[in-house]
Tab-separated table of C-alpha atoms in Angstrom:
chain	number	residue	atom	x	y	z
G	1	MET	CA	8.455	-23.658	34.734
G	2	GLU	CA	10.221	-21.491	32.310
G	3	PRO	CA	9.974	-22.838	28.738
G	4	LEU	CA	13.748	-22.463	28.201
G	5	ILE	CA	14.765	-24.203	31.339
G	6	HIS	CA	12.227	-26.893	30.632
G	7	GLU	CA	13.645	-27.382	27.102
G	8	THR	CA	17.264	-27.352	28.418
G	9	MET	CA	16.299	-29.751	31.069
G	10	ILE	CA	14.848	-32.305	28.738
G	11	SER	CA	17.559	-31.962	26.538
G	12	THR	CA	20.428	-32.519	29.057
G	13	LYS	CA	18.449	-35.432	30.562
G	14	ASN	CA	18.413	-37.167	27.136
G	15	ILE	CA	22.182	-36.434	26.819
G	16	LEU	CA	22.776	-38.261	29.849
G	17	ASP	CA	20.479	-41.033	29.056
G	18	ASN	CA	22.423	-41.412	25.805
G	19	GLN	CA	25.618	-41.480	27.533
G	20	GLU	CA	24.384	-44.531	29.572
G	21	ILE	CA	23.555	-46.260	26.346
G	22	LEU	CA	27.066	-45.485	24.948
G	23	ALA	CA	28.931	-46.493	28.061
G	24	ASN	CA	26.913	-49.969	28.153
G	25	ASN	CA	27.971	-50.378	24.537
G	26	LEU	CA	31.684	-49.650	25.306
G	27	ALA	CA	31.320	-51.958	28.299
G	28	ASN	CA	30.351	-54.807	26.117
G	29	ALA	CA	32.753	-54.166	23.282
G	30	SER	CA	34.016	-57.870	23.608
G	31	THR	CA	30.921	-59.544	24.841
G	32	VAL	CA	30.031	-62.682	22.675
G	33	GLY	CA	26.898	-62.131	20.764
G	34	PHE	CA	26.270	-58.474	21.941
G	35	LYS	CA	24.456	-56.115	19.685
G	36	SER	CA	25.186	-52.341	19.784
G	37	ALA	CA	22.520	-50.286	20.936
G	38	LEU	CA	21.573	-47.212	19.088
G	39	ARG	CA	19.429	-44.158	20.094
G	40	SER	CA	17.347	-41.443	18.373
G	41	GLN	CA	15.729	-38.518	19.752
G	42	ILE	CA	12.371	-38.024	18.232
G	43	ILE	CA	10.035	-35.221	18.725
G	44	LEU	CA	6.224	-35.811	18.680
G	45	SER	CA	5.042	-33.233	16.575
G	46	ASN	CA	1.374	-32.116	16.923
G	47	ASN	CA	1.320	-30.243	13.503
G	48	THR	CA	1.152	-26.932	15.067
G	49	ASP	CA	4.977	-26.010	14.791
G	50	LYS	CA	5.137	-24.832	18.332
G	51	GLU	CA	5.314	-26.688	21.682
G	52	GLN	CA	7.343	-29.528	19.941
G	53	TYR	CA	7.984	-31.459	23.022
G	54	PRO	CA	8.081	-33.998	24.839
G	55	HIS	CA	11.357	-35.574	23.306
G	56	LEU	CA	11.253	-39.309	23.134
G	57	LEU	CA	14.474	-41.284	23.284
G	58	SER	CA	13.989	-44.441	21.290
G	59	LYS	CA	16.266	-47.135	21.724
G	60	SER	CA	17.039	-49.658	18.914
G	61	TYR	CA	19.747	-52.026	18.078
G	62	ASP	CA	22.277	-52.332	15.350
G	63	GLN	CA	21.364	-55.695	13.639
G	64	THR	CA	24.665	-56.041	11.705
G	65	GLN	CA	26.290	-59.310	12.128
G	66	GLY	CA	29.278	-59.302	14.478
G	67	PRO	CA	32.554	-60.840	13.117
G	68	PHE	CA	33.085	-64.650	13.562
G	69	ILE	CA	36.090	-65.822	15.784
G	70	SER	CA	37.115	-69.434	15.362
G	71	THR	CA	37.756	-71.294	18.618
G	72	MET	CA	37.556	-74.993	17.367
G	73	GLN	CA	35.625	-75.713	20.563
G	74	PRO	CA	32.896	-78.283	20.048
G	75	LEU	CA	30.468	-76.261	22.297
G	76	ASP	CA	31.108	-72.802	20.772
G	77	ILE	CA	28.338	-72.015	18.204
G	78	ALA	CA	27.632	-68.846	16.290
G	79	ILE	CA	24.264	-67.886	14.662
G	80	THR	CA	24.381	-66.915	11.207
G	81	ASN	CA	21.008	-65.514	10.791
G	82	LYS	CA	20.786	-61.850	11.535
G	83	SER	CA	17.631	-62.366	13.632
G	84	GLY	CA	18.128	-65.805	15.103
G	85	TRP	CA	18.359	-66.529	18.777
G	86	LEU	CA	19.152	-69.180	21.255
G	87	VAL	CA	16.369	-69.782	24.008
G	88	VAL	CA	17.633	-69.796	27.632
G	89	GLN	CA	15.676	-70.244	30.975
G	90	THR	CA	16.646	-67.744	33.612
G	91	ASN	CA	16.721	-68.445	37.263
G	92	ASP	CA	13.197	-67.399	37.872
G	93	LYS	CA	12.103	-69.923	35.222
G	94	SER	CA	11.300	-67.175	32.610
G	95	ILE	CA	12.221	-67.280	29.086
G	96	ALA	CA	14.902	-65.112	27.541
G	97	TYR	CA	16.990	-65.002	24.389
G	98	THR	CA	20.664	-64.745	23.684
G	99	ARG	CA	23.195	-64.856	20.928
G	100	ASN	CA	25.961	-65.730	23.292
G	101	GLY	CA	27.138	-69.134	21.769
G	102	HIS	CA	29.750	-69.860	24.449
G	103	LEU	CA	28.223	-72.986	25.956
G	104	LYS	CA	29.206	-74.734	28.870
G	105	ILE	CA	28.052	-77.778	30.830
G	106	ASN	CA	26.988	-77.236	34.390
G	107	SER	CA	27.262	-79.392	37.375
G	108	ASP	CA	23.939	-80.947	36.638
G	109	GLN	CA	25.293	-81.963	33.222
G	110	GLN	CA	22.861	-79.299	31.531
G	111	LEU	CA	23.930	-77.173	28.683
G	112	THR	CA	24.158	-73.417	29.752
G	113	SER	CA	25.107	-70.163	28.304
G	114	GLN	CA	26.378	-67.522	31.018
G	115	GLU	CA	24.945	-69.838	33.667
G	116	HIS	CA	21.530	-69.815	32.137
G	117	ILE	CA	20.155	-73.064	30.929
G	118	ILE	CA	19.702	-73.544	27.368
G	119	MET	CA	16.422	-74.774	25.907
G	120	GLY	CA	16.196	-77.747	23.590
G	121	GLN	CA	12.893	-79.252	21.915
G	122	ASN	CA	11.805	-80.530	25.272
G	123	GLY	CA	13.198	-78.309	27.870
G	124	PRO	CA	16.827	-78.400	29.318
G	125	ILE	CA	19.472	-80.436	27.401
G	126	VAL	CA	21.146	-83.033	29.367
G	127	ILE	CA	24.695	-84.180	28.173
G	128	PRO	CA	25.625	-87.613	29.254
G	129	SER	CA	28.873	-87.295	31.371
G	130	ASP	CA	32.113	-88.579	29.659
G	131	SER	CA	30.936	-88.303	26.193
G	132	LYS	CA	31.951	-86.255	23.161
G	133	THR	CA	29.332	-84.029	21.577
G	134	ARG	CA	29.004	-82.068	18.442
G	135	ILE	CA	26.548	-79.522	17.347
G	136	LEU	CA	25.358	-79.541	13.696
G	137	SER	CA	24.392	-76.574	11.676
G	138	ASN	CA	20.797	-77.283	12.008
G	139	GLY	CA	21.215	-77.214	15.797
G	140	ILE	CA	20.997	-81.018	16.492
G	141	ILE	CA	23.416	-82.321	19.102
G	142	GLU	CA	24.916	-85.552	18.476
G	143	VAL	CA	26.722	-87.612	20.910
G	144	ILE	CA	29.722	-89.332	19.292
G	145	HIS	CA	30.734	-92.934	20.352
G	146	ASN	CA	33.872	-94.839	19.353
G	147	ASP	CA	35.785	-92.239	17.614
G	148	GLU	CA	33.280	-90.727	15.369
G	149	ASP	CA	32.322	-93.958	13.738
G	150	PHE	CA	28.719	-93.911	15.056
G	151	SER	CA	26.729	-90.864	16.327
G	152	GLN	CA	23.420	-90.620	18.141
G	153	GLU	CA	21.019	-87.671	17.998
G	154	LEU	CA	20.489	-86.275	21.493
G	155	ASP	CA	18.521	-83.280	21.183
G	156	LYS	CA	17.907	-80.187	18.825
G	157	LEU	CA	18.682	-76.662	20.203
G	158	LYS	CA	15.602	-74.532	20.234
G	159	LEU	CA	16.332	-71.792	17.640
G	160	VAL	CA	13.903	-68.996	17.021
G	161	GLU	CA	13.786	-66.057	14.627
G	162	ILE	CA	12.983	-62.487	16.250
G	163	ASN	CA	13.453	-59.218	15.140
G	164	ILE	CA	15.827	-57.747	17.775
G	165	ASN	CA	13.888	-54.497	17.597
G	166	ASN	CA	10.972	-56.436	19.479
G	167	LEU	CA	13.311	-57.388	22.337
G	168	THR	CA	14.756	-55.448	25.092
G	169	TYR	CA	18.062	-55.735	26.757
G	170	GLY	CA	17.931	-57.099	30.447
G	171	ASN	CA	20.617	-56.124	32.894
G	172	ASN	CA	21.688	-59.594	33.123
G	173	GLY	CA	23.062	-59.719	29.467
G	174	LEU	CA	19.883	-61.368	28.097
G	175	TYR	CA	17.132	-60.216	25.739
G	176	PHE	CA	13.647	-60.392	26.848
G	177	LEU	CA	10.277	-59.959	24.460
G	178	LYS	CA	8.827	-56.569	24.584
G	179	THR	CA	5.663	-57.793	26.030
G	180	ALA	CA	3.885	-54.433	25.236
G	181	ASN	CA	4.137	-54.931	21.468
G	182	GLN	CA	2.874	-58.524	21.380
G	183	PRO	CA	0.908	-59.267	24.387
G	184	ASP	CA	-0.671	-62.496	22.987
G	185	ILE	CA	2.720	-64.062	22.086
G	186	LYS	CA	3.970	-66.091	25.065
G	187	GLU	CA	6.369	-68.443	23.463
G	188	ILE	CA	7.884	-68.274	20.029
G	189	GLU	CA	8.141	-71.537	18.092
G	190	ASP	CA	11.391	-73.142	16.834
G	191	ASN	CA	12.340	-71.946	13.485
G	192	PRO	CA	14.177	-74.658	11.265
G	193	ASN	CA	15.671	-71.657	8.933
G	194	VAL	CA	18.078	-70.651	11.787
G	195	LYS	CA	21.526	-71.970	11.169
G	196	LEU	CA	24.615	-72.255	13.218
G	197	LEU	CA	28.466	-72.348	12.783
G	198	SER	CA	30.061	-74.706	15.214
G	199	GLY	CA	33.448	-74.058	16.642
G	200	THR	CA	32.892	-70.312	16.033
G	201	LEU	CA	31.812	-67.378	18.347
G	202	GLU	CA	30.026	-64.304	17.159
G	203	ASP	CA	31.955	-61.186	18.561
G	204	SER	CA	30.124	-57.953	19.490
G	205	ASN	CA	29.218	-55.732	16.778
G	206	VAL	CA	30.169	-52.520	18.912
G	207	ASN	CA	32.186	-49.980	16.885
G	208	LEU	CA	34.430	-48.682	19.353
G	209	SER	CA	35.552	-45.329	17.708
G	210	GLU	CA	32.075	-44.331	16.801
G	211	ASN	CA	30.943	-45.000	20.448
G	212	MET	CA	33.966	-42.887	21.776
G	213	ILE	CA	33.385	-40.099	19.331
G	214	ASN	CA	29.749	-39.939	20.138
G	215	ILE	CA	30.461	-39.805	24.007
G	216	MET	CA	32.828	-36.624	23.335
G	217	SER	CA	30.200	-35.188	21.082
G	218	ASP	CA	27.619	-35.493	23.694
G	219	ALA	CA	29.936	-33.838	26.284
G	220	ARG	CA	30.244	-31.056	24.190
G	221	LYS	CA	26.489	-30.791	23.573
G	222	PHE	CA	26.068	-30.966	27.410
G	223	ASP	CA	28.497	-27.930	27.765
G	224	MET	CA	26.367	-25.990	25.089
G	225	GLN	CA	23.188	-26.589	26.987
G	226	MET	CA	24.716	-25.574	30.310
G	227	LYS	CA	26.154	-22.330	28.687
G	228	ILE	CA	22.621	-21.305	27.611
G	229	LEU	CA	21.301	-22.175	31.027
G	230	THR	CA	23.950	-19.934	32.758
G	231	ASP	CA	23.110	-17.121	30.388
G	232	TYR	CA	19.426	-17.423	31.101
G	233	ASP	CA	19.871	-17.655	34.664
G	234	GLU	CA	21.831	-14.554	34.733
G	235	ASN	CA	19.068	-12.875	32.961
G	236	ILE	CA	16.575	-14.214	35.523
G	237	GLN	CA	18.763	-13.027	38.473
G	238	LEU	CA	18.892	-9.469	37.007
G	239	ILE	CA	15.159	-9.120	36.459
G	240	ASN	CA	14.555	-10.502	40.062
G	241	LYS	CA	16.844	-7.625	41.183
G	242	PHE	CA	14.938	-5.108	39.124
G	243	LEU	CA	11.614	-6.130	40.645
G	244	ASN	CA	13.231	-5.278	44.184
G	245	ILE	CA	11.604	-1.825	44.790
G	246	ASN	CA	14.524	-0.681	47.209
G	247	ASN	CA	17.306	-0.297	44.457
W	1	MET	CA	3.510	9.630	31.099
W	2	SER	CA	6.604	9.067	28.730
W	3	LEU	CA	8.564	7.353	31.453
W	4	LEU	CA	5.898	4.530	31.688
W	5	LYS	CA	6.205	4.352	27.824
W	6	ILE	CA	9.754	3.401	28.254
W	7	PHE	CA	8.548	0.495	30.390
W	8	ASP	CA	6.311	-0.736	27.496
W	9	ILE	CA	9.133	-0.319	24.806
W	10	ALA	CA	11.885	-2.113	26.988
W	11	GLY	CA	9.421	-4.636	28.189
W	12	SER	CA	8.407	-5.604	24.463
W	13	ALA	CA	12.130	-5.859	23.668
W	14	MET	CA	12.684	-8.110	26.726
W	15	VAL	CA	9.800	-10.322	25.844
W	16	ALA	CA	11.063	-10.764	22.162
W	17	GLN	CA	14.609	-11.314	23.180
W	18	SER	CA	13.711	-14.078	25.616
W	19	GLN	CA	11.553	-15.763	23.176
W	20	LYS	CA	14.399	-15.597	20.727
W	21	MET	CA	16.655	-16.925	23.070
W	22	GLN	CA	14.284	-19.925	23.930
W	23	MET	CA	14.097	-20.556	20.217
W	24	HIS	CA	17.775	-20.795	20.069
W	25	ALA	CA	17.929	-23.071	23.046
W	26	SER	CA	15.321	-25.220	21.437
W	27	ASN	CA	17.521	-25.313	18.045
W	28	LEU	CA	20.601	-26.363	20.070
W	29	ALA	CA	18.539	-28.967	22.108
W	30	ASN	CA	17.464	-30.685	18.945
W	31	THR	CA	20.611	-30.721	16.724
W	32	ASP	CA	20.131	-34.417	16.259
W	33	SER	CA	16.489	-34.925	16.756
W	34	LEU	CA	13.969	-36.399	14.450
W	35	ILE	CA	10.383	-35.249	14.015
W	36	ASN	CA	7.589	-37.633	13.985
W	37	LYS	CA	5.084	-36.204	11.747
W	38	ASN	CA	1.834	-38.437	10.899
W	39	GLY	CA	4.050	-41.503	11.357
W	40	LYS	CA	7.001	-40.501	9.321
W	41	LEU	CA	10.330	-39.334	10.677
W	42	TYR	CA	12.155	-36.128	9.278
W	43	PRO	CA	15.278	-34.413	10.540
W	44	TYR	CA	14.914	-31.372	12.745
W	45	ILE	CA	14.800	-27.964	10.645
W	46	ALA	CA	16.301	-25.082	12.503
W	47	LYS	CA	14.046	-22.080	13.221
W	48	LYS	CA	14.604	-18.585	12.682
W	49	ALA	CA	12.890	-15.717	14.411
W	50	ILE	CA	11.940	-12.599	12.311
W	51	LEU	CA	11.718	-9.523	14.558
W	52	LYS	CA	9.446	-6.673	13.481
W	53	TYR	CA	8.945	-2.873	14.618
W	54	ASP	CA	5.907	-2.583	16.880
W	55	ASN	CA	4.341	0.840	16.878
W	56	LEU	CA	2.737	0.542	20.217
W	57	ASP	CA	0.572	3.633	20.113
W	58	ASP	CA	1.235	5.747	16.960
W	59	THR	CA	3.607	8.078	18.348
W	60	GLU	CA	6.637	9.367	16.228
W	61	LEU	CA	9.057	8.947	19.288
W	62	GLY	CA	9.488	5.367	18.563
W	63	GLY	CA	7.895	1.921	19.499
W	64	GLY	CA	8.726	-1.383	20.652
W	65	VAL	CA	9.454	-4.700	18.982
W	66	LYS	CA	7.892	-7.915	18.494
W	67	ILE	CA	8.655	-11.402	16.911
W	68	LYS	CA	6.523	-11.132	13.556
W	69	GLU	CA	7.136	-14.935	12.843
W	70	ILE	CA	9.211	-18.051	13.208
W	71	ILE	CA	10.409	-19.393	9.924
W	72	ASN	CA	12.110	-22.511	8.982
W	73	ASP	CA	15.824	-22.171	8.140
W	74	THR	CA	16.139	-22.686	4.353
W	75	THR	CA	19.786	-23.845	4.645
W	76	PRO	CA	19.935	-27.027	2.653
W	77	LEU	CA	20.105	-30.285	4.889
W	78	LYS	CA	23.338	-32.207	4.698
W	79	SER	CA	23.446	-35.998	3.825
W	80	ILE	CA	25.642	-38.237	5.689
W	81	TYR	CA	26.440	-41.948	5.361
W	82	ASP	CA	24.677	-43.460	8.272
W	83	PRO	CA	23.247	-46.870	7.327
W	84	GLN	CA	21.902	-47.418	10.980
W	85	SER	CA	19.850	-44.230	11.113
W	86	PRO	CA	16.007	-44.757	11.032
W	87	ILE	CA	15.860	-42.295	8.221
W	88	SER	CA	18.551	-43.534	6.013
W	89	ASP	CA	17.627	-44.116	2.260
W	90	SER	CA	18.255	-47.331	0.245
W	91	ASN	CA	21.897	-46.112	-0.256
W	92	GLY	CA	22.511	-45.648	3.382
W	93	PHE	CA	22.603	-41.869	3.393
W	94	ALA	CA	20.636	-39.952	5.944
W	95	LYS	CA	19.561	-36.320	6.002
W	96	ILE	CA	20.837	-34.584	9.070
W	97	SER	CA	19.531	-31.239	10.824
W	98	ASN	CA	20.618	-27.770	9.333
W	99	VAL	CA	21.225	-26.462	12.985
W	100	ASN	CA	24.530	-24.606	13.098
W	101	VAL	CA	25.670	-24.763	16.780
W	102	ILE	CA	28.096	-21.988	16.410
W	103	THR	CA	25.470	-19.479	15.194
W	104	GLU	CA	22.968	-20.765	17.640
W	105	THR	CA	25.112	-20.399	20.594
W	106	ILE	CA	26.430	-16.807	19.567
W	107	SER	CA	22.851	-15.744	18.677
W	108	ALA	CA	21.734	-16.914	21.991
W	109	ILE	CA	24.539	-14.895	23.796
W	110	SER	CA	23.564	-11.916	21.634
W	111	ALA	CA	19.821	-12.233	22.606
W	112	SER	CA	20.774	-12.367	26.220
W	113	ARG	CA	22.946	-9.422	26.130
W	114	ASN	CA	20.062	-7.616	24.219
W	115	TYR	CA	17.820	-8.574	27.106
W	116	GLN	CA	20.343	-7.203	29.672
W	117	ALA	CA	20.610	-3.941	27.861
W	118	ASN	CA	16.850	-3.453	27.979
W	119	LEU	CA	16.952	-4.301	31.630
W	120	GLU	CA	19.253	-1.410	32.164
W	121	ILE	CA	17.070	1.064	30.304
W	122	LEU	CA	14.260	-0.173	32.632
W	123	ASN	CA	16.612	0.364	35.733
W	124	THR	CA	17.332	3.732	34.594
W	125	ALA	CA	13.654	4.548	33.993
W	126	LYS	CA	12.910	3.178	37.375
W	127	SER	CA	15.314	5.116	39.291
W	128	MET	CA	13.941	8.275	37.229
W	129	ILE	CA	10.689	7.451	38.518
W	130	MET	CA	11.772	6.884	41.981
W	131	LYS	CA	13.743	10.242	42.088
W	132	THR	CA	10.645	12.164	40.626
W	133	LEU	CA	8.279	10.694	43.283
W	134	SER	CA	10.832	11.728	46.027
W	135	MET	CA	11.192	15.324	44.533
W	136	GLY	CA	9.188	17.109	47.327
W	137	GLN	CA	10.658	15.428	50.373
């Protein structure tokens, strides 16, 4: 293929891929515990200064803490560590990670986040029915008896510490370990340094205006690429006409 | 045959202009690219083409053109505040590419028009040859 057309093709493909990331960020602007995705276009240079593709679109995540929203609900928690995660079990029994601390109790009395079962120290956490619970800052879940006179430790939430850039975002709103980077790590151990805030949720850290501006600037870049492509295409048509011996 | 010499001259110009256009397209495509060189990331530096007179066969009637070299644009890189950028320094400032999209787009259009002008010369030379060939008919 013509080098110019190839270059333009890769570039427009990257622009559209980036639009997808930005649209997903915007869609999750008010998702609890969501982390904004960033992208950078990287050229793998082979030190010859020519032939600088392929471009590689690398996706990373903005690690800044989202704002805390106070809800006063006993089952709402926010993780205060930048790289702390709750461990959940997906429907197909695989392990995933989330920062969405909007917990609910499902019909089996298990603690869940977005319908996914939250893991405690020994598997799913079952909350006794008709009981008041509270979650302490170190993840211990207590059942309260007799109007806070006496409380009993039920279980401890499994809290782990993983750098977000070692995780990938799945389509179901959960984060999974990038197995390519750490093939030997199957399960990450509980980390006692991860702390919680009870009665609080962590809002998404998406910057709306920044994402909107990036979408607009990408649309302009797309137009510019198309303009170059049209110009070049016109040249090709003319040269093809020249090659015709009859006119 | 001097008419065929026109083919060489216009052809060299078309090759040079289409390479130049490709370079501008590459600059435009990489306005916010990073270059991974030996494991470190750098912002993309705009490229510039230097065209040179190419004396095809030492006649005084003129010669063609060729791209002498591709150099890096020496316009200083701008710093922007972007703490999330993978190349930001400890104060949160990141260097961004020195590609100017306006000059790149206009230079690409200009290269394209230059290509078309040379193509017209080729067309004229071609019809002259065709007319010459049909002279005795």
